[in-house]
Coordinates of C-alpha atoms in Angstrom, one line a residue:
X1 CA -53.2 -14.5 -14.0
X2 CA -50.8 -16.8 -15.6
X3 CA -47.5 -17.7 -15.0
X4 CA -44.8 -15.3 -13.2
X5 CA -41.4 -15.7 -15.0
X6 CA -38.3 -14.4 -13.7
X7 CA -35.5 -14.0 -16.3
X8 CA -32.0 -13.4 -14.8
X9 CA -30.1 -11.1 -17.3
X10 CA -26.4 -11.6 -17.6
X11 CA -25.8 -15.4 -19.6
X12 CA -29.9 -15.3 -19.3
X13 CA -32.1 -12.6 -21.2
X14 CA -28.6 -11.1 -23.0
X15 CA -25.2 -12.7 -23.5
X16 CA -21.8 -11.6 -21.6
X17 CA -21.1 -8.7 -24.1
X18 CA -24.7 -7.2 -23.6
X19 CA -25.8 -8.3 -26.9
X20 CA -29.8 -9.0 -26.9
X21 CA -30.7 -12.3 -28.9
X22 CA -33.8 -11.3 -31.0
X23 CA -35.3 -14.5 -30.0
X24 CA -35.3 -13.8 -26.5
X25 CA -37.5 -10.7 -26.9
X26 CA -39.9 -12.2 -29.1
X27 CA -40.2 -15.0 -26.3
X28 CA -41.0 -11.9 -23.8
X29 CA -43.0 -10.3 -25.9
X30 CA -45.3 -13.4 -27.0
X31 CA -45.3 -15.1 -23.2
X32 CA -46.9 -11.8 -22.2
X33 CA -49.5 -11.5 -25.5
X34 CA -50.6 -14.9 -23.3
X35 CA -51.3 -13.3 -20.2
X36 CA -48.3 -14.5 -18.5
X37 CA -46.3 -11.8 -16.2
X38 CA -42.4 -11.4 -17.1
X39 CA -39.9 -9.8 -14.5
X40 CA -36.2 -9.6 -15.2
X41 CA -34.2 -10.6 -11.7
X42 CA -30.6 -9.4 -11.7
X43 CA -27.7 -8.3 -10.1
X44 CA -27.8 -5.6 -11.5
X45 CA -29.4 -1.9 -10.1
X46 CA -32.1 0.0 -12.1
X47 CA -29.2 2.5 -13.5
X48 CA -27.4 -0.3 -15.8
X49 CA -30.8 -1.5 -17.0
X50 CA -30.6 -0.2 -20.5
X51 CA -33.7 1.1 -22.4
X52 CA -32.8 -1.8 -24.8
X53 CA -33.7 -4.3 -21.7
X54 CA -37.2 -2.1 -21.3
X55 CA -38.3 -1.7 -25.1
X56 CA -39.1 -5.7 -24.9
X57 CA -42.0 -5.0 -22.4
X58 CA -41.2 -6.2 -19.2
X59 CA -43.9 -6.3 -15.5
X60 CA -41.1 -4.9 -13.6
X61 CA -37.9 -5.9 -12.4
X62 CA -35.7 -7.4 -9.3
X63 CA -32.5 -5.4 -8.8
X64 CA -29.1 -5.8 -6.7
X65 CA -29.8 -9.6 -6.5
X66 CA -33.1 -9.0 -4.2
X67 CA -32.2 -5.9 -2.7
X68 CA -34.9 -3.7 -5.4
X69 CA -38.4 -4.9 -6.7
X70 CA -40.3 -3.2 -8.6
X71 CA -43.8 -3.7 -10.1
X72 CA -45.3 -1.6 -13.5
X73 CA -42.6 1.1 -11.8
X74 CA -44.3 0.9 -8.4
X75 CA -41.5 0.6 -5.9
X76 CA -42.6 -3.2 -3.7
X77 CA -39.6 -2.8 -1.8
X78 CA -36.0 -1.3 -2.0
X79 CA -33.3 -2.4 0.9
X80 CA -30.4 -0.2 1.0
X81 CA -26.6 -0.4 2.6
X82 CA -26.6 2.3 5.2
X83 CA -24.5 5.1 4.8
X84 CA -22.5 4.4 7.6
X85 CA -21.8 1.0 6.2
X86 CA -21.3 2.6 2.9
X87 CA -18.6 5.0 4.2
X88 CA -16.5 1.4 5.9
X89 CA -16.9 -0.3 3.0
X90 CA -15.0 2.9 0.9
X91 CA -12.5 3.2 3.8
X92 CA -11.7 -0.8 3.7
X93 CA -11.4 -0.8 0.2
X94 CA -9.2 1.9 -0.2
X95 CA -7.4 0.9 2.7
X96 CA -6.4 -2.4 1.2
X97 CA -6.2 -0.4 -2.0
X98 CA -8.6 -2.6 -3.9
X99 CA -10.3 -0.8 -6.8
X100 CA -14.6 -1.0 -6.9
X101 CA -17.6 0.5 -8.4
X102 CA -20.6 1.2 -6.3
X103 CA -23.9 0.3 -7.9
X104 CA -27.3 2.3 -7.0
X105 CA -30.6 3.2 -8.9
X106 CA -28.7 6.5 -9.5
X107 CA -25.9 4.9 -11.5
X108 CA -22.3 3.2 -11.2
X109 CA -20.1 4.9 -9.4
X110 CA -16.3 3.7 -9.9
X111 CA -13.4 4.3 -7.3
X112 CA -10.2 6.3 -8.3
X113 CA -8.5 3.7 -10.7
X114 CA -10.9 1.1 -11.9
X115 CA -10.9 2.4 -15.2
X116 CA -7.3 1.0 -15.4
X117 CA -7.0 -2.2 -12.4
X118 CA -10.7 -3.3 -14.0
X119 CA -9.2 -3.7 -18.1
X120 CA -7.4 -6.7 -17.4
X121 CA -9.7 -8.0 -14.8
X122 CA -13.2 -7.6 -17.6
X123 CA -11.2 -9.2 -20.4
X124 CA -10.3 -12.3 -18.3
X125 CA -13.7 -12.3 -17.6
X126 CA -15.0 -11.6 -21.4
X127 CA -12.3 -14.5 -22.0
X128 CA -14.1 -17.0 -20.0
X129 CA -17.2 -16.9 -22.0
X130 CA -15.5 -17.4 -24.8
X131 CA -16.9 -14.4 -26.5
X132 CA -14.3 -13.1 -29.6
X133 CA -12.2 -9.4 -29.1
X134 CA -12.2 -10.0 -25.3
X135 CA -8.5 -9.1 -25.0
X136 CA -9.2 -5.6 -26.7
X137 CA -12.3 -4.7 -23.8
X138 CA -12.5 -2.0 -21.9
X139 CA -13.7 -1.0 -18.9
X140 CA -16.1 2.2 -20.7
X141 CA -17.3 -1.0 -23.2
X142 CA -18.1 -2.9 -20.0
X143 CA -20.2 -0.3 -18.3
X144 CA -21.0 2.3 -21.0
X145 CA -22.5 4.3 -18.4
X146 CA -20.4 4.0 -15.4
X147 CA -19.6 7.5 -13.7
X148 CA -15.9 8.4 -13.1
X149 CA -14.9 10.6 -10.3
X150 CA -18.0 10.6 -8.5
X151 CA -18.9 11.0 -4.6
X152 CA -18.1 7.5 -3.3
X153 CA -19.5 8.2 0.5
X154 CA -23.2 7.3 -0.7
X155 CA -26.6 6.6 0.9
X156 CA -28.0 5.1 -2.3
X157 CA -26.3 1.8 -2.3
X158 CA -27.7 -1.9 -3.4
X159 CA -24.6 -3.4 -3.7
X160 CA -20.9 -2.7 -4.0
X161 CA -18.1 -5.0 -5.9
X162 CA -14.3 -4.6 -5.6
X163 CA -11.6 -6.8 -7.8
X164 CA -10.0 -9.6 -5.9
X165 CA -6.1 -9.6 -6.1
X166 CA -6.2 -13.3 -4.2
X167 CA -9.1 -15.1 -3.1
X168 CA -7.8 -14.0 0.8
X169 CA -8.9 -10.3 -0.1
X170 CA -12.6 -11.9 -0.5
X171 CA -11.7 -13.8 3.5
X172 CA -10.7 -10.9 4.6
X173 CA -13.6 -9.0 3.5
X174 CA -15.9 -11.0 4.6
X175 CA -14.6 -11.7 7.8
X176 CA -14.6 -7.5 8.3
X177 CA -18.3 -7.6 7.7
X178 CA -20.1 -9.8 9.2
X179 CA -23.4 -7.4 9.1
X180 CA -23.2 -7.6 5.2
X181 CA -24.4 -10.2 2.6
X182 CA -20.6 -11.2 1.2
X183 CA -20.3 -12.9 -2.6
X184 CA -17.8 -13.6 -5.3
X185 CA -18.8 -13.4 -9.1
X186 CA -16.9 -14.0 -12.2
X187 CA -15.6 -17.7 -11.0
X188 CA -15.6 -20.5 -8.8
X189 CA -13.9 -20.2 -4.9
X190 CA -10.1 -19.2 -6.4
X191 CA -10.7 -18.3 -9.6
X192 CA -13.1 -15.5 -8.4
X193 CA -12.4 -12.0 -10.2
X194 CA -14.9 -9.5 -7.9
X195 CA -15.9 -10.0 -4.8
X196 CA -19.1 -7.9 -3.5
X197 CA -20.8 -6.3 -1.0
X198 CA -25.0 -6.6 0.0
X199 CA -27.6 -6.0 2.4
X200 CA -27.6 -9.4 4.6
X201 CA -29.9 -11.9 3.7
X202 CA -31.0 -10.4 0.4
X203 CA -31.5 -13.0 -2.0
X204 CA -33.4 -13.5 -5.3
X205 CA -35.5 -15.6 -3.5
X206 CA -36.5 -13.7 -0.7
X207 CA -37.3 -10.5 -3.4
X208 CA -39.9 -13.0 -5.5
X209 CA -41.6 -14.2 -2.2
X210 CA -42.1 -10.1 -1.2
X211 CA -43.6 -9.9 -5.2
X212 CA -45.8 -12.6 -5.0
X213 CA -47.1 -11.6 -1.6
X214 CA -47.6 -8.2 -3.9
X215 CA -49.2 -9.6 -6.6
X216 CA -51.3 -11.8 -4.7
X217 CA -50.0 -14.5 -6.4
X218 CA -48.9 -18.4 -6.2
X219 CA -45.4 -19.8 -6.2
X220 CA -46.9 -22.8 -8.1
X221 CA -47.0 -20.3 -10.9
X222 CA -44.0 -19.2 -10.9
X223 CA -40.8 -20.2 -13.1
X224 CA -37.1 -18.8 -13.3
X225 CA -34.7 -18.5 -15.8
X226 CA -30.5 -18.4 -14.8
X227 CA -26.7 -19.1 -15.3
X228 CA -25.5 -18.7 -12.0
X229 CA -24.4 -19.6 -8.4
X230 CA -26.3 -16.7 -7.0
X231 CA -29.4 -17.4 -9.4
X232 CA -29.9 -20.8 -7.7
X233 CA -31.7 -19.8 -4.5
X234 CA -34.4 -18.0 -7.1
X235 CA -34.5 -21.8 -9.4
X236 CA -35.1 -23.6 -6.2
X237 CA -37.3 -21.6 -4.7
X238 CA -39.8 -21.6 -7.9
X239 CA -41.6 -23.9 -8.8
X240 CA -40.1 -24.6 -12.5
X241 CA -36.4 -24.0 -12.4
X242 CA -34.5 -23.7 -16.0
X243 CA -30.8 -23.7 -16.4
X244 CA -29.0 -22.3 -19.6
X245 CA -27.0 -24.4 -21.9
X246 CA -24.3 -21.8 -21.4
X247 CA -24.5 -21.7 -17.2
X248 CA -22.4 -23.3 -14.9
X249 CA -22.3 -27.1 -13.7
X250 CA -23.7 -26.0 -10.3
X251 CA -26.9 -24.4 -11.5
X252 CA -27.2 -27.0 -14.3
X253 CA -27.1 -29.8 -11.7
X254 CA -29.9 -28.8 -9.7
X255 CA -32.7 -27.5 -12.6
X256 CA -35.3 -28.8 -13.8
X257 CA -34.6 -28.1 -17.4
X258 CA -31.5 -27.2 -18.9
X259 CA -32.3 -25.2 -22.3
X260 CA -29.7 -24.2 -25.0
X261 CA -27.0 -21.4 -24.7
X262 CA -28.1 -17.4 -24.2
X263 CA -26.5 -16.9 -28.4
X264 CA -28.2 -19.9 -29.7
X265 CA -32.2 -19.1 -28.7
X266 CA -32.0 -20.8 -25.2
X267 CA -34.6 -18.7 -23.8
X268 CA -36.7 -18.7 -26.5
X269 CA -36.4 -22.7 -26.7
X270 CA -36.9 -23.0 -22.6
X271 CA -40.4 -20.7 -23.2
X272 CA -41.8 -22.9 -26.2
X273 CA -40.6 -26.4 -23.9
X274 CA -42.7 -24.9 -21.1
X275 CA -45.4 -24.3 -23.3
X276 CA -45.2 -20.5 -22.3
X277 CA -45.3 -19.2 -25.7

């Protein structure tokens, strides 16, 4: 076996619109013609993995930020929120009349009025990356196949994300469940445009040791790709960590390698640095 790569996807594998670089999948698909095993790890559930993301030729894939791992579509493990916490989390939310999508293997399920309270709050987001037409986004661009007046009370759940108002919505939250895994995405402390919802203590991390104890494999062999605050427990705990030119300071501060942006061929650069490809 050769190396174990783990590619985050969002600023990673694709840039903040979605758009695949060309590069990056001929990086994938040559690191594997080498014998080495490739594994996107994302916040993102099975459901908004696009067939685009699959036609590269992937090993399999960690989901909901640790919660899902899957191997050559064998299921290694898949922690869920309960329905019981489920059913809170909708209650609180709507009871503080903040607007959310749920996220499962099934699909993205959106509450009442994101469609309209999540426009403003994507294009700020699209703005931040600095990506052109970002003040023209819209939530059905954003998640092409999110599901609109769906059943909300759900047993099916990785992860659930609500838009913040005020950073104090995220306190609050937090401090109402103390039995969940509690994050912010989409900026720093304050500037934080979702806040979200997990099984406690799921991590990146914790979803590549369950694969590798899978696999049979090393952790010497392994190396991760990310952006992110939240991909930084998965850089640390491999064994070669690589930042993207495009990530943020905190994740470039702690790599091992910082590689070009997501747009300009940074993953294909890291994989020919590390001698991958």
């Amino acid at each position: 076996m050769g190396k174990i790569i783990f590619i985050d996807v969002d600023g990673t594998l694709v840039d903040y619109e979605g758009r695949l670089p060309e590069s990056a999948a001929e990086a994938i698909r040559r690191a594997r013609g080498k014998g080495h095993r490739v594994y996107i790890s994302t916040g993102r559930s099975k459901a908004e993995v696009y067939q685009n993301i699959w036609d590269i030729g992937l090993d399999g894939m960690i989901g909901g930020n640790g919660s899902y791992v899957e191997d050559h579509g064998h299921v290694v493990m898949h922690q869920l929120i309960t329905a019981d916490q489920a059913r809170r989390i909708v209650d609180w939310l709507h009871g503080r009349g903040l607007e959310f999508y749920l996220e499962s293997n099934n699909g993205l399920f959106a509450s009442e009025n994101f469609e309209e309270a999540g426009k403003a709050v994507m294009q700020e987001y699209s703005r931040r990356k600095g990506k052109p037409g970002a003040d023209k986004l819209t939530v059905r661009q954003a998640f092409p196949d999110m599901i609109f007046g769906g059943e909300l009370y759900r047993d099916d759940l990785n992860k659930v994300s609500y838009i913040l108002r005020s950073y104090q919505d995220f306190l609050d939250t937090r401090r109402e469940f103390p039995d969940m895994q509690n994050g912010t995405w989409g900026g720093a402390g304050e500037t934080a445009l979702f806040g979200d919802l997990g099984v406690k203590d799921i991590t990146k991390a914790n979803a590549i040791e369950k694969l590798l104890e899978h696999l049979g494999a090393k952790r010497e062999d392994t190396v991760a790709f990310g952006d992110a605050k939240i991909d930084i427990p998965m850089l640390e705990y491999c064994a070669v960590g690589v930042a993207m030119g495009s990530g943020g300071e905190e994740i470039k501060s702690m790599a091992d390698y910082i590689t070009d942006d997501v747009d300009k061929d940074g993953l294909f650069k890291g994989f020919e640095h590390l001698g991958l490809i």
